[in-house]
CSV table of C-alpha atoms in Angstrom, one decimal:
chain,number,residue,atom,x,y,z
T,27,UNK,CA,6.4,-18.3,-19.0
T,28,UNK,CA,9.9,-17.0,-18.3
T,29,UNK,CA,10.5,-15.9,-14.7
T,30,UNK,CA,11.5,-12.3,-14.7
T,31,UNK,CA,12.3,-12.2,-11.0
T,32,UNK,CA,10.6,-12.1,-7.6
T,33,UNK,CA,10.0,-9.1,-5.4
T,34,UNK,CA,8.1,-8.0,-2.3
T,35,UNK,CA,6.0,-5.5,-4.2
T,36,UNK,CA,5.3,-4.8,-7.9
T,37,UNK,CA,3.9,-1.4,-8.9
T,38,UNK,CA,2.1,-1.4,-12.2
T,39,UNK,CA,2.1,2.2,-13.5
T,40,UNK,CA,5.0,4.4,-12.4
T,41,UNK,CA,3.6,7.8,-12.9
T,42,UNK,CA,3.0,10.3,-10.1
T,43,UNK,CA,1.3,7.9,-7.6
T,44,UNK,CA,3.3,4.8,-8.6
T,45,UNK,CA,6.7,6.5,-8.5
T,46,UNK,CA,6.0,8.0,-5.1
T,47,UNK,CA,4.9,4.6,-3.8
T,48,UNK,CA,8.0,3.0,-5.2
T,49,UNK,CA,10.2,5.4,-3.3
T,50,UNK,CA,8.3,4.9,0.0
T,51,UNK,CA,8.3,1.1,-0.4
T,52,UNK,CA,12.0,0.9,-1.3
T,53,UNK,CA,12.9,3.2,1.5
T,54,UNK,CA,11.1,0.9,4.0
T,55,UNK,CA,13.4,-1.9,2.8
T,56,UNK,CA,11.0,-3.8,0.5
T,57,UNK,CA,12.3,-5.2,-2.8
T,58,UNK,CA,10.3,-3.1,-5.2
T,59,UNK,CA,9.7,-3.4,-9.0
T,60,UNK,CA,8.1,-0.5,-10.9
T,61,UNK,CA,6.6,-1.3,-14.3
T,62,UNK,CA,5.6,1.4,-16.8
T,63,UNK,CA,4.4,1.2,-20.4
T,64,UNK,CA,6.5,4.3,-21.1
T,65,UNK,CA,9.5,6.1,-19.5
T,66,UNK,CA,8.4,8.4,-16.7
T,67,UNK,CA,8.1,11.3,-16.6
T,68,UNK,CA,6.5,11.2,-20.1
T,69,UNK,CA,3.7,12.7,-22.2
T,70,UNK,CA,1.3,9.8,-22.1
T,71,UNK,CA,-0.2,10.2,-18.6
T,72,UNK,CA,-1.5,13.1,-16.5
T,73,UNK,CA,1.6,14.6,-15.1
T,74,UNK,CA,3.2,16.5,-18.0
T,75,UNK,CA,2.8,20.2,-18.9
T,76,UNK,CA,3.8,21.5,-15.5
T,77,UNK,CA,2.9,23.1,-13.1
T,78,UNK,CA,0.1,21.8,-10.9
T,79,UNK,CA,-1.7,23.6,-8.0
T,80,UNK,CA,-1.3,22.5,-4.4
T,81,UNK,CA,-4.0,23.8,-2.1
T,82,UNK,CA,-4.8,23.1,1.6
T,83,UNK,CA,-8.3,24.5,2.3
T,84,UNK,CA,-9.7,21.7,0.2
T,85,UNK,CA,-13.2,20.8,-1.0
T,86,UNK,CA,-14.3,17.4,0.1
T,87,UNK,CA,-13.8,17.9,3.8
T,88,UNK,CA,-11.2,17.2,6.5
T,89,UNK,CA,-9.9,14.0,4.9
T,90,UNK,CA,-8.7,15.9,1.9
T,91,UNK,CA,-7.3,18.7,4.1
T,92,UNK,CA,-5.3,16.3,6.2
T,93,UNK,CA,-3.9,14.7,3.1
T,94,UNK,CA,-3.0,18.0,1.5
T,95,UNK,CA,-1.1,19.2,4.6
T,96,UNK,CA,0.9,15.9,4.8
T,97,UNK,CA,1.5,16.0,1.0
T,98,UNK,CA,3.0,19.5,1.4
T,99,UNK,CA,5.4,18.2,4.1
T,100,UNK,CA,6.5,15.3,1.9
T,101,UNK,CA,7.1,17.5,-1.1
T,102,UNK,CA,9.4,19.6,1.1
T,103,UNK,CA,11.2,16.5,2.3
T,104,UNK,CA,11.7,15.4,-1.3
T,105,UNK,CA,13.1,18.8,-2.2
T,106,UNK,CA,15.6,18.5,0.6
T,107,UNK,CA,16.5,14.9,-0.4
T,108,UNK,CA,17.1,15.6,-4.1
T,109,UNK,CA,18.2,19.3,-3.7
T,110,UNK,CA,15.6,20.3,-6.3
T,111,UNK,CA,13.0,23.0,-6.2
T,112,UNK,CA,9.6,21.4,-6.5
T,113,UNK,CA,7.0,23.5,-4.7
T,114,UNK,CA,6.6,27.3,-5.1
T,115,UNK,CA,4.4,29.0,-2.5
T,116,UNK,CA,2.9,31.6,-4.8
T,117,UNK,CA,-0.4,31.7,-3.0
T,118,UNK,CA,-3.6,30.4,-4.6
T,119,UNK,CA,-6.7,32.5,-5.1
T,120,UNK,CA,-10.0,30.5,-5.5
T,121,UNK,CA,-12.7,32.5,-7.2
T,122,UNK,CA,-16.4,31.6,-7.5
T,123,UNK,CA,-19.8,33.1,-8.3
T,124,UNK,CA,-21.8,32.3,-5.2
T,125,UNK,CA,-24.7,30.9,-7.3
T,126,UNK,CA,-22.3,28.2,-8.6
T,127,UNK,CA,-20.2,27.3,-5.6
T,128,UNK,CA,-19.9,28.6,-2.0
T,129,UNK,CA,-16.6,28.4,0.0
T,130,UNK,CA,-18.4,28.6,3.3
T,131,UNK,CA,-17.9,24.9,4.1
T,132,UNK,CA,-14.2,25.1,3.3
T,133,UNK,CA,-13.8,28.0,5.6
T,134,UNK,CA,-15.5,26.1,8.4
T,135,UNK,CA,-13.4,23.0,7.8
T,136,UNK,CA,-10.2,25.0,7.9
T,137,UNK,CA,-11.0,27.1,10.9
T,138,UNK,CA,-9.2,24.9,13.5
T,139,UNK,CA,-6.2,24.1,11.3
T,140,UNK,CA,-4.5,27.6,11.2
T,141,UNK,CA,-4.3,27.6,7.4
T,142,UNK,CA,-4.1,31.4,7.3
T,143,UNK,CA,-6.9,31.6,4.7
T,144,UNK,CA,-8.7,34.9,3.8
T,145,UNK,CA,-12.3,35.0,2.7
T,146,UNK,CA,-12.7,37.9,0.4
T,147,UNK,CA,-15.5,39.7,-1.5
T,148,UNK,CA,-15.3,40.8,-5.1
T,149,UNK,CA,-14.4,44.4,-4.3
T,150,UNK,CA,-11.5,43.3,-2.0
T,151,UNK,CA,-10.2,41.0,-4.7
T,152,UNK,CA,-10.5,43.6,-7.5
T,153,UNK,CA,-8.5,46.1,-5.3
T,154,UNK,CA,-5.8,43.7,-4.3
T,155,UNK,CA,-5.3,42.3,-7.8
T,156,UNK,CA,-6.5,45.0,-10.2
T,157,UNK,CA,-6.0,42.8,-13.2
T,158,UNK,CA,-8.9,40.7,-12.0
T,159,UNK,CA,-12.4,42.0,-12.9
T,160,UNK,CA,-15.2,40.3,-10.9
T,161,UNK,CA,-18.8,41.1,-10.6
T,162,UNK,CA,-20.3,41.6,-7.1
T,163,UNK,CA,-21.7,38.0,-6.9
T,164,UNK,CA,-18.1,36.6,-6.7
T,165,UNK,CA,-16.3,35.5,-3.5
T,166,UNK,CA,-12.7,34.5,-3.1
T,167,UNK,CA,-10.8,32.2,-0.8
T,168,UNK,CA,-7.1,33.1,-0.7
T,169,UNK,CA,-4.5,30.7,0.6
T,170,UNK,CA,-1.1,32.5,0.9
T,171,UNK,CA,0.7,29.3,1.9
T,172,UNK,CA,-0.5,27.3,-1.1
T,173,UNK,CA,1.1,27.4,-4.6
T,174,UNK,CA,2.2,25.1,-7.4
T,175,UNK,CA,4.4,22.1,-8.1
T,176,UNK,CA,6.7,21.4,-11.0
T,177,UNK,CA,5.0,18.1,-11.8
T,178,UNK,CA,7.4,16.5,-14.2
T,179,UNK,CA,10.3,17.4,-11.9
T,180,UNK,CA,8.4,15.9,-9.0
T,181,UNK,CA,8.1,12.5,-10.8
T,182,UNK,CA,11.7,12.7,-11.9
T,183,UNK,CA,12.8,13.4,-8.3
T,184,UNK,CA,10.8,10.5,-7.0
T,185,UNK,CA,12.3,8.3,-9.7
T,186,UNK,CA,15.8,9.4,-8.6
T,187,UNK,CA,15.0,8.8,-4.9
T,188,UNK,CA,13.3,5.4,-5.5
T,189,UNK,CA,16.2,4.1,-7.6
T,190,UNK,CA,18.7,5.3,-5.0
T,191,UNK,CA,16.8,3.3,-2.4
T,192,UNK,CA,17.2,0.1,-4.5
T,193,UNK,CA,13.9,0.0,-6.4
T,194,UNK,CA,14.0,-1.3,-9.9
T,195,UNK,CA,12.2,0.4,-12.8
T,196,UNK,CA,11.1,-1.5,-16.0
T,197,UNK,CA,10.3,1.0,-18.8
T,198,UNK,CA,8.4,0.5,-22.1
T,199,UNK,CA,6.9,-2.6,-20.5
T,200,UNK,CA,3.2,-3.1,-21.3
T,201,UNK,CA,1.4,-5.4,-18.9
T,202,UNK,CA,-0.4,-8.2,-20.7
T,203,UNK,CA,-1.8,-10.3,-17.8
T,204,UNK,CA,-2.2,-10.2,-14.0
T,205,UNK,CA,-2.8,-13.3,-11.9
T,206,UNK,CA,-3.2,-13.3,-8.2
T,207,UNK,CA,-4.0,-15.7,-5.4
T,208,UNK,CA,-3.7,-15.4,-1.6
T,209,UNK,CA,0.1,-16.1,-1.7
T,210,UNK,CA,1.4,-14.0,-4.6
T,211,UNK,CA,0.8,-11.8,-7.6
T,212,UNK,CA,2.1,-12.6,-11.0
T,213,UNK,CA,2.5,-9.8,-13.6
T,214,UNK,CA,3.3,-10.8,-17.2
T,215,UNK,CA,4.5,-8.2,-19.7
T,216,UNK,CA,4.2,-8.4,-23.5
T,217,UNK,CA,7.8,-9.8,-24.0
T,218,UNK,CA,6.7,-12.9,-22.1
T,219,UNK,CA,8.5,-12.4,-18.9
T,220,UNK,CA,6.5,-12.8,-15.7
T,221,UNK,CA,7.4,-11.1,-12.4
T,222,UNK,CA,6.2,-12.3,-9.0
T,223,UNK,CA,5.6,-10.5,-5.7
T,224,UNK,CA,3.8,-10.9,-2.4
T,225,UNK,CA,1.9,-7.6,-3.1
T,226,UNK,CA,1.0,-5.6,-6.1
T,227,UNK,CA,-0.1,-2.0,-6.5
T,228,UNK,CA,-2.1,-0.9,-9.6
T,229,UNK,CA,-1.7,2.8,-10.4
T,230,UNK,CA,-2.3,2.9,-14.1
T,231,UNK,CA,-4.0,6.3,-14.3
T,232,UNK,CA,-5.9,7.0,-17.5
T,233,UNK,CA,-4.8,3.5,-18.7
T,234,UNK,CA,-6.7,1.5,-16.1
T,235,UNK,CA,-9.1,0.1,-18.7
T,236,UNK,CA,-6.1,-1.9,-20.2
T,237,UNK,CA,-6.4,-3.9,-17.0
T,238,UNK,CA,-10.0,-4.8,-17.4
T,239,UNK,CA,-9.2,-8.5,-17.6
T,240,UNK,CA,-8.3,-8.2,-13.9
T,241,UNK,CA,-10.3,-5.3,-12.5
T,242,UNK,CA,-12.9,-3.1,-14.1
T,243,UNK,CA,-13.0,0.3,-12.3
T,244,UNK,CA,-15.5,3.1,-13.2
T,245,UNK,CA,-12.7,5.4,-14.4
T,246,UNK,CA,-13.5,7.6,-17.5
T,247,UNK,CA,-10.4,8.9,-19.4
T,248,UNK,CA,-11.0,12.4,-20.8
T,249,UNK,CA,-9.0,14.6,-23.2
T,250,UNK,CA,-8.3,18.0,-21.7
T,251,UNK,CA,-6.5,21.1,-23.0
T,252,UNK,CA,-4.4,23.9,-21.5
T,253,UNK,CA,-3.1,27.1,-23.0
T,254,UNK,CA,-0.5,29.7,-22.3
T,255,UNK,CA,-1.5,33.2,-23.1
T,256,UNK,CA,0.7,36.3,-23.4
T,257,UNK,CA,-0.4,39.0,-20.9
T,258,UNK,CA,-0.1,42.7,-21.7
T,259,UNK,CA,1.2,43.5,-18.2
T,260,UNK,CA,3.8,42.2,-15.8
T,261,UNK,CA,1.1,42.1,-13.1
T,262,UNK,CA,0.6,38.4,-14.1
T,263,UNK,CA,4.3,37.5,-13.5
T,264,UNK,CA,5.0,34.7,-11.0
T,265,UNK,CA,6.4,37.1,-8.4
T,266,UNK,CA,3.2,39.2,-8.4
T,267,UNK,CA,0.3,36.9,-9.2
T,268,UNK,CA,-1.0,33.8,-7.5
T,269,UNK,CA,-2.2,30.5,-8.9
T,270,UNK,CA,-6.0,30.4,-9.2
T,271,UNK,CA,-9.2,28.5,-9.6
T,272,UNK,CA,-12.3,29.9,-11.2
T,273,UNK,CA,-15.9,28.7,-11.0
T,274,UNK,CA,-18.0,30.9,-13.3
T,275,UNK,CA,-20.9,30.9,-15.8
T,276,UNK,CA,-18.2,30.2,-18.4
T,277,UNK,CA,-17.2,27.0,-16.7
T,278,UNK,CA,-14.7,25.7,-14.2
T,279,UNK,CA,-11.0,26.7,-14.7
T,280,UNK,CA,-7.6,26.7,-13.0
T,281,UNK,CA,-4.5,28.6,-13.8
T,282,UNK,CA,-1.0,29.8,-13.0
T,283,UNK,CA,1.0,33.1,-13.2
T,284,UNK,CA,3.5,33.6,-16.0
T,285,UNK,CA,6.5,31.6,-14.9
T,286,UNK,CA,9.8,32.7,-16.5
T,287,UNK,CA,7.9,34.5,-19.3
T,288,UNK,CA,6.0,31.4,-20.4
T,289,UNK,CA,2.7,33.2,-20.3
T,290,UNK,CA,-0.3,32.8,-18.1
T,291,UNK,CA,-1.4,29.1,-18.1
T,292,UNK,CA,-5.1,28.3,-17.9
T,293,UNK,CA,-7.1,25.0,-18.3
T,294,UNK,CA,-10.7,24.0,-18.1
T,295,UNK,CA,-11.6,21.5,-15.4
T,296,UNK,CA,-15.1,20.6,-16.4
T,297,UNK,CA,-16.2,19.3,-19.9
T,298,UNK,CA,-13.8,17.4,-22.2
T,299,UNK,CA,-13.9,14.6,-24.8
T,300,UNK,CA,-13.8,11.0,-24.0
T,301,UNK,CA,-10.6,9.1,-24.8
T,302,UNK,CA,-9.6,5.4,-24.9
T,303,UNK,CA,-6.1,4.1,-24.2
T,304,UNK,CA,-4.2,3.5,-27.4
T,305,UNK,CA,-6.2,6.1,-29.3
T,306,UNK,CA,-4.3,9.2,-30.5
T,307,UNK,CA,-5.2,12.4,-28.7
T,308,UNK,CA,-6.5,15.2,-31.0
T,309,UNK,CA,-3.9,17.9,-30.9
T,310,UNK,CA,-4.6,21.3,-29.4
T,311,UNK,CA,-6.7,23.4,-31.7
T,312,UNK,CA,-8.6,20.5,-33.3
T,313,UNK,CA,-11.8,21.7,-31.7
T,314,UNK,CA,-12.8,25.4,-31.7
T,315,UNK,CA,-13.4,25.3,-27.9
T,316,UNK,CA,-9.8,24.3,-27.2
T,317,UNK,CA,-8.7,27.9,-27.4
T,318,UNK,CA,-12.2,29.5,-27.4
T,319,UNK,CA,-13.3,28.4,-23.9
T,320,UNK,CA,-10.0,29.4,-22.3
T,321,UNK,CA,-9.9,32.8,-24.1
T,322,UNK,CA,-13.6,33.5,-23.2
T,323,UNK,CA,-12.9,33.0,-19.5
T,324,UNK,CA,-9.8,35.2,-19.6
T,325,UNK,CA,-11.6,38.0,-21.5
T,326,UNK,CA,-14.4,38.0,-19.0
T,327,UNK,CA,-12.3,38.0,-15.8
T,328,UNK,CA,-8.6,38.7,-16.6
T,329,UNK,CA,-8.8,40.6,-19.9
T,330,UNK,CA,-5.2,41.8,-19.8
T,331,UNK,CA,-4.1,38.1,-19.8
T,332,UNK,CA,-6.1,37.3,-23.0
T,333,UNK,CA,-3.3,38.1,-25.4
T,334,UNK,CA,-1.6,35.9,-28.0
T,335,UNK,CA,-1.9,32.2,-27.5
T,336,UNK,CA,1.8,31.2,-27.0
T,337,UNK,CA,1.3,27.5,-26.7
T,338,UNK,CA,-1.5,24.9,-26.3
T,339,UNK,CA,-1.2,21.3,-25.0
T,340,UNK,CA,-3.5,18.3,-24.5
T,341,UNK,CA,-3.4,16.0,-21.5
T,342,UNK,CA,-5.6,13.3,-19.8
T,343,UNK,CA,-7.9,13.3,-16.8
T,344,UNK,CA,-9.2,10.1,-15.3
T,345,UNK,CA,-12.6,10.7,-13.7
T,346,UNK,CA,-14.5,8.6,-11.2
T,347,UNK,CA,-18.3,9.1,-11.1
T,348,UNK,CA,-18.1,11.2,-8.0
T,349,UNK,CA,-14.6,12.8,-8.6
T,350,UNK,CA,-13.2,11.3,-5.5
T,351,UNK,CA,-10.2,9.0,-5.6
T,352,UNK,CA,-9.9,5.2,-5.4
T,353,UNK,CA,-7.4,4.1,-2.8
T,354,UNK,CA,-8.3,0.7,-1.5
T,355,UNK,CA,-7.6,-3.0,-1.7
T,356,UNK,CA,-8.8,-5.1,-4.5
T,357,UNK,CA,-12.3,-6.5,-3.5
T,358,UNK,CA,-11.1,-10.1,-4.0
T,359,UNK,CA,-7.4,-9.9,-3.3
T,360,UNK,CA,-6.2,-8.1,-0.2
T,361,UNK,CA,-2.6,-8.3,-1.4
T,362,UNK,CA,-3.5,-6.0,-4.4
T,363,UNK,CA,-3.9,-2.3,-3.8
T,364,UNK,CA,-5.7,0.0,-6.2
T,365,UNK,CA,-4.9,3.7,-6.7
T,366,UNK,CA,-6.7,5.5,-9.5
T,367,UNK,CA,-9.4,7.9,-10.6
T,368,UNK,CA,-7.6,11.0,-9.4
T,369,UNK,CA,-10.1,13.1,-11.5
T,370,UNK,CA,-7.9,16.0,-12.5
T,371,UNK,CA,-7.1,17.2,-8.9
T,372,UNK,CA,-4.9,14.4,-7.6
T,373,UNK,CA,-1.4,15.3,-8.5
T,374,UNK,CA,-0.7,17.4,-5.5
T,375,UNK,CA,-1.5,14.4,-3.3
T,376,UNK,CA,0.8,11.9,-5.0
T,377,UNK,CA,3.5,12.3,-2.4
T,378,UNK,CA,1.1,11.3,0.4
T,379,UNK,CA,-0.7,8.7,-1.7
T,380,UNK,CA,2.6,6.9,-2.2
T,381,UNK,CA,3.2,7.0,1.6
T,382,UNK,CA,-0.3,5.7,2.2
T,383,UNK,CA,0.2,2.8,-0.2
T,384,UNK,CA,3.5,1.9,1.5
T,385,UNK,CA,1.8,1.9,4.9
T,386,UNK,CA,-1.0,-0.3,3.7
T,387,UNK,CA,1.6,-2.8,2.5
T,388,UNK,CA,3.9,-2.6,5.5
T,389,UNK,CA,1.4,-2.0,8.3
T,390,UNK,CA,-1.9,-3.0,6.9
T,391,UNK,CA,-3.4,0.4,7.7
T,392,UNK,CA,-2.7,4.1,7.4
T,393,UNK,CA,-3.1,6.9,10.0
T,394,UNK,CA,-5.0,9.1,7.4
T,395,UNK,CA,-8.7,8.7,6.7
T,396,UNK,CA,-9.2,7.1,3.3
T,397,UNK,CA,-12.6,5.7,3.9
T,398,UNK,CA,-14.2,7.9,1.2
T,399,UNK,CA,-11.9,6.4,-1.4
T,400,UNK,CA,-13.2,2.8,-1.0
T,401,UNK,CA,-14.1,0.9,-4.1
T,402,UNK,CA,-17.2,-0.5,-2.4
T,403,UNK,CA,-19.0,2.8,-3.1
T,404,UNK,CA,-19.3,1.6,-6.7
T,405,UNK,CA,-21.9,-1.2,-6.5
T,406,UNK,CA,-21.4,-2.1,-10.1
T,407,UNK,CA,-17.7,-2.9,-9.7
T,408,UNK,CA,-16.7,-5.9,-11.8
T,409,UNK,CA,-13.8,-8.2,-11.0
T,410,UNK,CA,-12.6,-11.3,-12.7
T,411,UNK,CA,-10.6,-14.3,-11.5
C-alpha cells in the first residue's frame, strides 16, 4: 500500500455534514483531509436542488430546537465569512390536520425560547394567505424568523472556507477499505493510496452501505422527487409567501415560494422507492406518482399553484428507523465518529453538526445534547474488525 499522507483527521464523505466538519476542524488547527467519491457540491448526494427549509420550533424536543438555533447562528457566520447570501428568512408556515399531527408539544417546547411563533387556526391562515385553502380541522404553526437555505451554495461556501483554513480535499476518490486501531485510522482509496490519521469521521450520507465492511448502520436510502409548478398568481412569489410544511390526508409535504420565477417547489417527505448506492435513479416522471402526488396536494390546498410543471428532479433521503440522526462514536473505535441517517430533515443542521463533530475530536464532548442520536439505540448494529 502506498502512503498517501498523514493527518490529524480524515473525513470520509464531504457533503453537507462532512464539509462543515472539515471547516470547523481545520479552523481549530487540525490537519484535515476530506475525501469524497464525487466533487461537492454535486448531484449524487442529498444536498442538490436547493433550497432547504430551516425551522426553529422543531419536532423532536429541546435537543433539536437548541441545535436549530445554533445552526442558524453558524449559517449567519458563514455568510459573513464568505460574503455570500445563504439564509433567507421568508418565514415558515407548518400546516397539519389535527387528526394527523398536533403542534401542541412544539408550542410548549418553544414557549421559553422566545421564538416568536404563532399558533393559528384554519380560518386565520386562510385570511392571511388567501391562496391557501384549508378545512376547519387544520392548525398552523407560523415561524416568522425561519426560512430557507441555498443548499448547494452552503456546501460550496463551507468548501471555500475549509480550504482557506488549510484543509485538503480529495475528489472522485472512492473509499475501498478502512482499518482502525486504538492509535490510528487508515483509509485506502481505489487507486491504492492509503491515508492515515489519529481520528476519522464517516459522513457518507446515502452511500453509507458502501462502508459495510467496517460499519453496518441501519440507514435506508430512498429515492425522492420534487417539482416546481407555475402558479397563476404572484401571491406565491418569494417576497409574499413563506416556506411551508404540510401534513394532510394526501401525505406529508414541504415546499417553498417561487424564487426568482422558478415556480413553487414542493416535495413529498413520506413514501419513496428504495435505492442502492451505485444503482441509477429513475428520472422524474418514471412513476405516475412523481408528479401526481405533488399535484394532488397542491390542487387540494393551494390550487392556484397547481399550474404547469416547470421542472422535476430526483434526490436521495437516508432514513434511520426512527428518523432521528446518528451522531456518535463507533461502538468499537472511539477515534472514529459517525454522522449519518439525517432522514430528509438534516440539511439545516449541517452547520452545527460540523461544529459538534469538531468538538468531539478536539474536546471529547459537545455542549449540545446529542444523546438521542446514539448508535446504541439500534440493538442489531453490526460492526466488523
